[in-house]
Amino acid sequence: KNETGEITKVEFDFDKDIVGGYFNTRQKLYTMRERNISNLKKEKSQYYNYCSQFFTNIDYQNETIMNDSIMDLVNFLKSVEITPGNRMRDTTITKYMNIISQICKYGQKKGLMKSIPDIPTFKRINAEVFPYFPKELKMIRTELNEYYKRTEDKIYLYVIQYIAFLQGLKINRAGLNALNVRKSQFEEVSNHESILPIIRVTLFNTKNNPRIKDVCEPWWVDKHYFTEVKHLQFDDYIFAPEVTKRTQLYDKLRKTFVRVSSELNLYMKNGSSRPFTSIRHLNALKIYERTQNIDAVAQGINTDPKLVKSNYLNYSDEWSRTRYKEMGYDKDKKYNLPQSSMKSKNNKNDK
């Protein structure tokens, strides 16, 4: 404990520090009251089989980090197939969230957690996630830049740069992992077909891999890498390298983004919020528009192909056109445009 009596830790082990104690306490109560422990065993199995991996080596005392991990868990559970072709139902996911809630309440009661994280309700779990679209992000960036000009507060520049990095490196997930990327994680690869080098980035401890590499989009290399990253020292953070309190920095970035997006009436769409994580949905749409390949999208954003279909492509015009053809609706010649008209429309759309 520190001087104020608050428990601080150098290393965190959610399962060892909290989860194990929670289930041991529950088992003692069941035994004392002579209750059947089959339900408890089922809950324990559910946690360790599906949930545990999302709380490994994270600072469970930090509410923002816990919230991000819980939402990653929800998205994962939505992709789980209980039987072939049948994914886990939202009502079942709610039961998993209740297990997490009870574990966190136990952790807070024991003084190991400062607060209970934001546990999604059934309504939130069942809600659709809407992406931001390029013109909307452009509006947000423009407004952030105006704020910076008026206040000279660098937080607005950092949000602009962070948004660009989330878009420029598609495997990114919004959160501390993307914020804490260092110059040492970047590599320049010569490209004989371009005036720009290929920029390869290694991310560590992602949800699906201990380390994963991917390349950045050329526009990000051109507009951001050379001006914001290349000149940094080897071990510098690429965002606000002078700031040591990274969790507080991320929280400030997140709140600034929410505030500015809300001021532009963009944060809420059809009753659902659109935080940083909605940018990932835009990334999925952009990859699909280019490739029309589900597996390419899954690889590009580092997720499961089944999750891509259900969670990420609902609002892609290109997906809708492909699906229209898959269903055979284009075979109804009665509604088809003459070929010359179709070419004319396509030429207009390309401008």
Coordinates of C-alpha atoms in Angstrom, one line a residue:
K1 CA 0.0 0.0 0.0
N2 CA 1.1 3.6 -0.6
E3 CA 0.8 6.5 1.9
T4 CA -2.9 6.9 1.3
G5 CA -3.6 3.2 1.9
E6 CA -4.3 2.6 -1.7
I7 CA -3.0 -0.8 -3.1
T8 CA -0.5 -0.3 -6.0
K9 CA 1.1 -3.1 -8.0
V10 CA 4.1 -3.5 -10.2
E11 CA 2.8 -6.6 -11.9
F12 CA -0.9 -7.5 -12.5
D13 CA -2.4 -11.0 -12.7
F14 CA -6.2 -10.7 -12.8
D15 CA -6.8 -14.4 -12.6
K16 CA -4.4 -15.0 -9.7
D17 CA -5.1 -11.9 -7.7
I18 CA -8.9 -11.7 -8.1
V19 CA -10.6 -14.5 -10.1
G20 CA -9.1 -17.4 -8.2
G21 CA -10.2 -15.9 -4.9
Y22 CA -13.7 -15.1 -6.2
F23 CA -14.3 -18.7 -7.3
N24 CA -12.7 -20.2 -4.1
T25 CA -15.0 -18.0 -1.9
R26 CA -18.1 -18.9 -3.9
Q27 CA -17.2 -22.6 -3.6
K28 CA -16.8 -22.4 0.2
L29 CA -20.3 -20.7 0.4
Y30 CA -21.8 -23.4 -1.8
T31 CA -20.3 -26.1 0.4
M32 CA -21.3 -24.4 3.6
R33 CA -24.9 -24.1 2.4
E34 CA -24.9 -27.6 0.9
R35 CA -25.8 -26.3 -2.6
N36 CA -25.2 -28.1 -5.8
I37 CA -21.9 -26.7 -7.3
S38 CA -22.6 -27.7 -10.9
N39 CA -23.6 -24.2 -11.8
L40 CA -20.5 -22.8 -10.2
K41 CA -18.3 -25.2 -12.1
K42 CA -20.1 -24.2 -15.3
E43 CA -19.4 -20.5 -14.6
K44 CA -15.8 -21.2 -13.8
S45 CA -15.4 -23.2 -17.0
Q46 CA -17.1 -20.4 -19.0
Y47 CA -14.7 -17.8 -17.6
Y48 CA -11.5 -19.7 -18.1
N49 CA -12.4 -21.0 -21.6
Y50 CA -13.6 -17.7 -23.1
C51 CA -12.8 -14.7 -20.9
S52 CA -9.5 -15.2 -19.2
Q53 CA -7.3 -14.4 -22.2
F54 CA -8.7 -10.8 -22.4
F55 CA -7.5 -10.0 -18.9
T56 CA -3.9 -11.3 -19.1
N57 CA -1.2 -8.9 -18.1
I58 CA -3.4 -5.8 -18.0
D59 CA -3.7 -3.1 -15.3
Y60 CA -7.0 -4.1 -13.8
Q61 CA -7.0 -1.1 -11.5
N62 CA -7.4 1.1 -14.6
E63 CA -11.0 1.5 -15.6
T64 CA -10.3 2.6 -19.2
I65 CA -8.1 -0.5 -19.8
M66 CA -10.7 -2.8 -18.3
N67 CA -13.5 -1.2 -20.4
D68 CA -11.5 -1.8 -23.6
S69 CA -10.8 -5.4 -22.6
I70 CA -14.4 -6.1 -21.8
M71 CA -15.6 -4.7 -25.2
D72 CA -13.0 -6.8 -27.0
L73 CA -14.4 -9.8 -25.1
V74 CA -18.0 -8.9 -26.1
N75 CA -16.9 -8.7 -29.8
F76 CA -15.1 -12.0 -29.5
L77 CA -18.1 -13.8 -27.9
K78 CA -20.3 -12.6 -30.7
S79 CA -18.1 -14.6 -33.1
V80 CA -18.1 -17.8 -31.1
E81 CA -20.0 -20.7 -32.7
I82 CA -21.8 -22.8 -30.1
T83 CA -22.7 -25.3 -32.8
P84 CA -21.8 -25.1 -36.5
G85 CA -23.5 -22.0 -38.0
N86 CA -25.0 -20.9 -34.7
R87 CA -23.2 -18.1 -32.9
M88 CA -23.5 -17.3 -29.2
R89 CA -26.7 -15.4 -28.5
D90 CA -26.7 -12.0 -26.9
T91 CA -28.7 -13.3 -23.9
T92 CA -25.8 -15.8 -23.3
I93 CA -23.2 -13.0 -23.6
T94 CA -25.1 -11.1 -21.0
K95 CA -24.6 -14.0 -18.6
Y96 CA -20.9 -13.9 -19.2
M97 CA -20.9 -10.1 -18.5
N98 CA -22.7 -10.9 -15.2
I99 CA -19.8 -13.3 -14.3
I100 CA -17.3 -10.5 -15.0
S101 CA -19.4 -8.0 -13.0
Q102 CA -19.4 -10.3 -9.9
I103 CA -15.7 -10.9 -10.2
C104 CA -15.0 -7.2 -10.3
K105 CA -17.3 -6.5 -7.4
Y106 CA -15.3 -9.1 -5.4
G107 CA -12.0 -7.3 -6.5
Q108 CA -13.3 -4.0 -5.3
K109 CA -14.6 -5.4 -2.0
K110 CA -11.1 -6.8 -1.4
G111 CA -9.5 -3.4 -2.2
L112 CA -7.8 -4.7 -5.3
M113 CA -9.8 -2.6 -7.8
K114 CA -10.6 1.1 -7.5
S115 CA -13.9 0.9 -9.3
I116 CA -16.2 -1.4 -11.2
P117 CA -15.7 -1.1 -15.0
D118 CA -18.5 -0.3 -17.4
I119 CA -20.2 -3.7 -17.9
P120 CA -22.3 -3.7 -21.1
T121 CA -26.0 -4.4 -20.6
F122 CA -28.1 -6.6 -23.0
K123 CA -29.3 -3.5 -24.8
R124 CA -25.7 -2.3 -25.5
I125 CA -24.5 -5.8 -26.5
N126 CA -27.4 -6.1 -28.9
A127 CA -26.8 -2.6 -30.4
E128 CA -25.3 -2.2 -33.8
V129 CA -21.9 -0.5 -34.1
F130 CA -21.8 2.2 -36.7
P131 CA -18.6 3.2 -38.5
Y132 CA -17.4 6.7 -39.1
F133 CA -17.1 7.6 -42.7
P134 CA -14.2 9.5 -44.3
K135 CA -16.1 12.8 -44.7
E136 CA -17.1 12.6 -41.0
L137 CA -13.6 12.0 -39.8
K138 CA -12.4 14.9 -42.0
M139 CA -15.0 17.2 -40.3
I140 CA -13.7 16.1 -36.9
R141 CA -10.0 16.6 -37.9
T142 CA -10.9 20.1 -39.2
E143 CA -12.6 21.0 -36.0
L144 CA -9.7 19.7 -33.9
N145 CA -7.3 21.7 -35.9
E146 CA -9.4 24.8 -35.4
Y147 CA -9.3 24.2 -31.6
Y148 CA -5.5 23.8 -31.8
K149 CA -5.1 27.1 -33.6
R150 CA -7.2 28.9 -31.0
T151 CA -5.8 27.3 -27.9
E152 CA -2.3 25.9 -28.9
D153 CA -3.2 22.9 -26.7
K154 CA -1.3 19.9 -28.2
I155 CA -3.9 17.5 -27.2
Y156 CA -5.9 18.4 -30.3
L157 CA -2.9 17.7 -32.5
Y158 CA -2.4 14.3 -30.7
V159 CA -6.0 13.3 -31.4
I160 CA -5.6 14.2 -35.1
Q161 CA -2.4 12.1 -35.3
Y162 CA -3.9 9.2 -33.4
I163 CA -7.0 9.1 -35.7
A164 CA -4.6 9.0 -38.7
F165 CA -2.6 6.2 -37.2
L166 CA -5.7 4.1 -36.6
Q167 CA -6.7 4.6 -40.2
G168 CA -3.2 4.3 -41.7
L169 CA -2.3 1.0 -40.0
K170 CA -5.4 -1.2 -40.4
I171 CA -4.5 -3.9 -37.8
N172 CA -4.7 -1.2 -35.1
R173 CA -7.2 -1.4 -32.3
A174 CA -8.0 1.8 -30.5
G175 CA -6.6 1.7 -27.0
L176 CA -3.3 2.0 -25.1
N177 CA -1.5 -0.5 -27.3
A178 CA -1.8 1.8 -30.4
L179 CA -1.0 4.9 -28.3
N180 CA 2.2 3.3 -26.8
V181 CA 3.8 2.3 -30.1
R182 CA 7.5 3.4 -30.2
K183 CA 9.8 4.4 -33.0
S184 CA 11.7 1.1 -32.5
Q185 CA 8.6 -0.8 -33.8
F186 CA 8.9 0.8 -37.3
E187 CA 11.0 -0.5 -40.2
E188 CA 11.7 1.0 -43.6
V189 CA 11.6 -1.4 -46.5
S190 CA 12.8 -0.3 -49.9
N191 CA 10.1 -0.2 -52.6
H192 CA 11.2 -0.3 -56.2
E193 CA 7.7 0.5 -57.4
S194 CA 7.2 3.7 -55.4
I195 CA 8.9 7.0 -54.5
L196 CA 8.0 6.1 -50.9
P197 CA 9.5 3.3 -48.7
I198 CA 7.2 0.6 -47.3
I199 CA 6.8 1.2 -43.6
R200 CA 6.4 -2.0 -41.6
V201 CA 5.1 -1.8 -38.0
T202 CA 5.3 -4.5 -35.3
L203 CA 2.6 -4.5 -32.6
F204 CA 2.9 -6.5 -29.4
N205 CA 0.4 -8.3 -27.2
T206 CA -2.6 -7.8 -29.5
K207 CA -5.8 -9.7 -28.8
N208 CA -5.0 -12.5 -31.2
N209 CA -1.2 -12.5 -31.3
P210 CA 1.7 -11.8 -29.0
R211 CA 3.3 -10.0 -32.0
I212 CA 2.0 -9.1 -35.4
K213 CA 3.4 -7.1 -38.3
D214 CA 1.7 -5.1 -41.1
V215 CA 2.4 -2.2 -43.4
C216 CA 1.1 1.3 -43.4
E217 CA -0.9 3.0 -46.1
P218 CA 1.2 5.2 -48.5
W219 CA -0.8 8.4 -47.6
W220 CA 0.0 7.9 -43.9
V221 CA 3.7 7.4 -44.7
D222 CA 3.7 10.6 -46.9
K223 CA 1.7 12.8 -44.5
H224 CA 2.7 11.5 -41.1
Y225 CA 5.7 9.2 -41.0
F226 CA 8.3 11.6 -42.3
T227 CA 7.1 14.6 -40.3
E228 CA 6.0 12.9 -37.0
V229 CA 8.0 9.6 -36.6
K230 CA 11.2 9.4 -38.6
H231 CA 13.1 12.1 -36.6
L232 CA 12.3 10.5 -33.2
Q233 CA 14.8 8.7 -31.0
F234 CA 14.7 4.9 -31.2
D235 CA 12.8 4.3 -28.0
D236 CA 10.5 7.4 -28.2
Y237 CA 6.7 6.9 -28.2
I238 CA 5.4 8.2 -31.5
F239 CA 2.7 10.1 -29.8
A240 CA 3.6 12.7 -27.1
P241 CA 6.9 11.1 -26.2
E242 CA 7.4 13.6 -23.4
V243 CA 4.3 12.3 -21.5
T244 CA 5.0 9.5 -19.1
K245 CA 1.5 9.0 -17.7
R246 CA 0.2 7.1 -20.8
T247 CA -3.2 5.9 -19.3
Q248 CA -4.1 9.5 -18.4
L249 CA -3.1 10.7 -21.9
Y250 CA -5.3 8.1 -23.6
D251 CA -8.2 9.0 -21.4
K252 CA -7.7 12.7 -22.4
L253 CA -7.5 11.8 -26.1
R254 CA -10.6 9.7 -25.8
K255 CA -12.6 12.4 -24.0
T256 CA -11.4 15.1 -26.4
F257 CA -12.5 13.0 -29.4
V258 CA -15.9 12.3 -27.8
R259 CA -16.5 16.0 -27.0
V260 CA -15.5 17.3 -30.5
S261 CA -17.5 14.6 -32.3
S262 CA -20.5 15.3 -30.1
E263 CA -20.3 19.0 -30.8
L264 CA -20.5 18.2 -34.5
N265 CA -23.5 15.9 -33.9
L266 CA -21.5 12.9 -35.1
Y267 CA -20.9 10.9 -32.0
M268 CA -24.4 9.4 -31.8
K269 CA -25.9 7.6 -34.8
N270 CA -29.3 5.8 -34.6
G271 CA -29.0 5.8 -30.8
S272 CA -25.5 4.2 -30.7
S273 CA -22.3 5.9 -29.7
R274 CA -19.3 6.0 -32.0
P275 CA -16.0 6.2 -30.0
F276 CA -12.5 5.6 -31.3
T277 CA -13.3 1.9 -31.9
S278 CA -15.8 2.8 -34.7
I279 CA -12.8 3.8 -36.8
R280 CA -11.9 0.1 -37.0
H281 CA -15.2 -0.6 -38.7
L282 CA -14.3 2.0 -41.4
N283 CA -11.0 0.2 -41.9
A284 CA -12.9 -3.0 -42.6
L285 CA -15.1 -1.3 -45.1
K286 CA -12.2 0.3 -46.9
I287 CA -10.3 -3.0 -47.2
Y288 CA -13.4 -4.7 -48.5
E289 CA -14.1 -2.0 -51.1
R290 CA -10.6 -2.6 -52.5
T291 CA -10.4 -6.3 -52.3
Q292 CA -14.0 -7.6 -52.1
N293 CA -12.5 -10.5 -50.0
I294 CA -13.7 -11.4 -46.5
D295 CA -10.4 -13.2 -45.7
A296 CA -8.4 -10.1 -46.7
V297 CA -10.5 -7.9 -44.4
A298 CA -10.1 -10.4 -41.5
Q299 CA -6.3 -10.5 -42.0
G300 CA -6.2 -6.7 -42.5
I301 CA -7.8 -5.9 -39.2
N302 CA -6.6 -9.0 -37.3
T303 CA -9.9 -10.7 -36.5
D304 CA -12.0 -13.7 -37.4
P305 CA -13.7 -13.9 -40.9
K306 CA -17.0 -14.8 -39.3
L307 CA -16.8 -11.7 -37.1
V308 CA -16.1 -9.6 -40.2
K309 CA -19.3 -10.7 -41.9
S310 CA -21.5 -10.1 -38.8
N311 CA -20.0 -7.0 -37.2
Y312 CA -18.0 -5.0 -39.8
L313 CA -19.5 -5.0 -43.3
N314 CA -23.1 -4.1 -42.6
Y315 CA -22.8 -0.6 -44.1
S316 CA -20.4 -1.1 -47.0
D317 CA -21.9 -0.1 -50.4
E318 CA -19.5 -2.5 -52.1
W319 CA -20.6 -5.4 -49.8
S320 CA -24.2 -4.6 -50.6
R321 CA -23.4 -4.7 -54.4
T322 CA -21.6 -8.0 -54.0
R323 CA -24.4 -9.5 -51.9
Y324 CA -26.9 -8.3 -54.4
K325 CA -25.2 -10.4 -57.1
E326 CA -24.7 -13.4 -54.8
M327 CA -28.4 -13.5 -54.3
G328 CA -29.0 -13.4 -58.0
Y329 CA -31.0 -10.2 -58.0
D330 CA -28.9 -8.8 -60.9
K331 CA -30.4 -11.5 -63.1
D332 CA -33.7 -9.7 -63.2
K333 CA -33.1 -7.9 -66.5
K334 CA -36.3 -5.9 -66.1
Y335 CA -34.6 -3.5 -63.8
N336 CA -31.1 -3.5 -65.3
L337 CA -29.8 -0.2 -66.8
P338 CA -28.5 -0.2 -70.4
Q339 CA -24.7 -0.9 -70.5
S340 CA -23.9 2.6 -71.7
S341 CA -25.9 4.2 -68.8
M342 CA -24.1 2.0 -66.3
K343 CA -20.7 3.1 -67.6
S344 CA -21.8 6.7 -67.4
K345 CA -22.9 6.3 -63.8
N346 CA -19.6 4.6 -62.9
N347 CA -17.6 7.4 -64.5
K348 CA -19.5 10.0 -62.5
N349 CA -19.0 8.0 -59.3
D350 CA -15.3 7.8 -59.9
K351 CA -14.8 11.6 -60.1

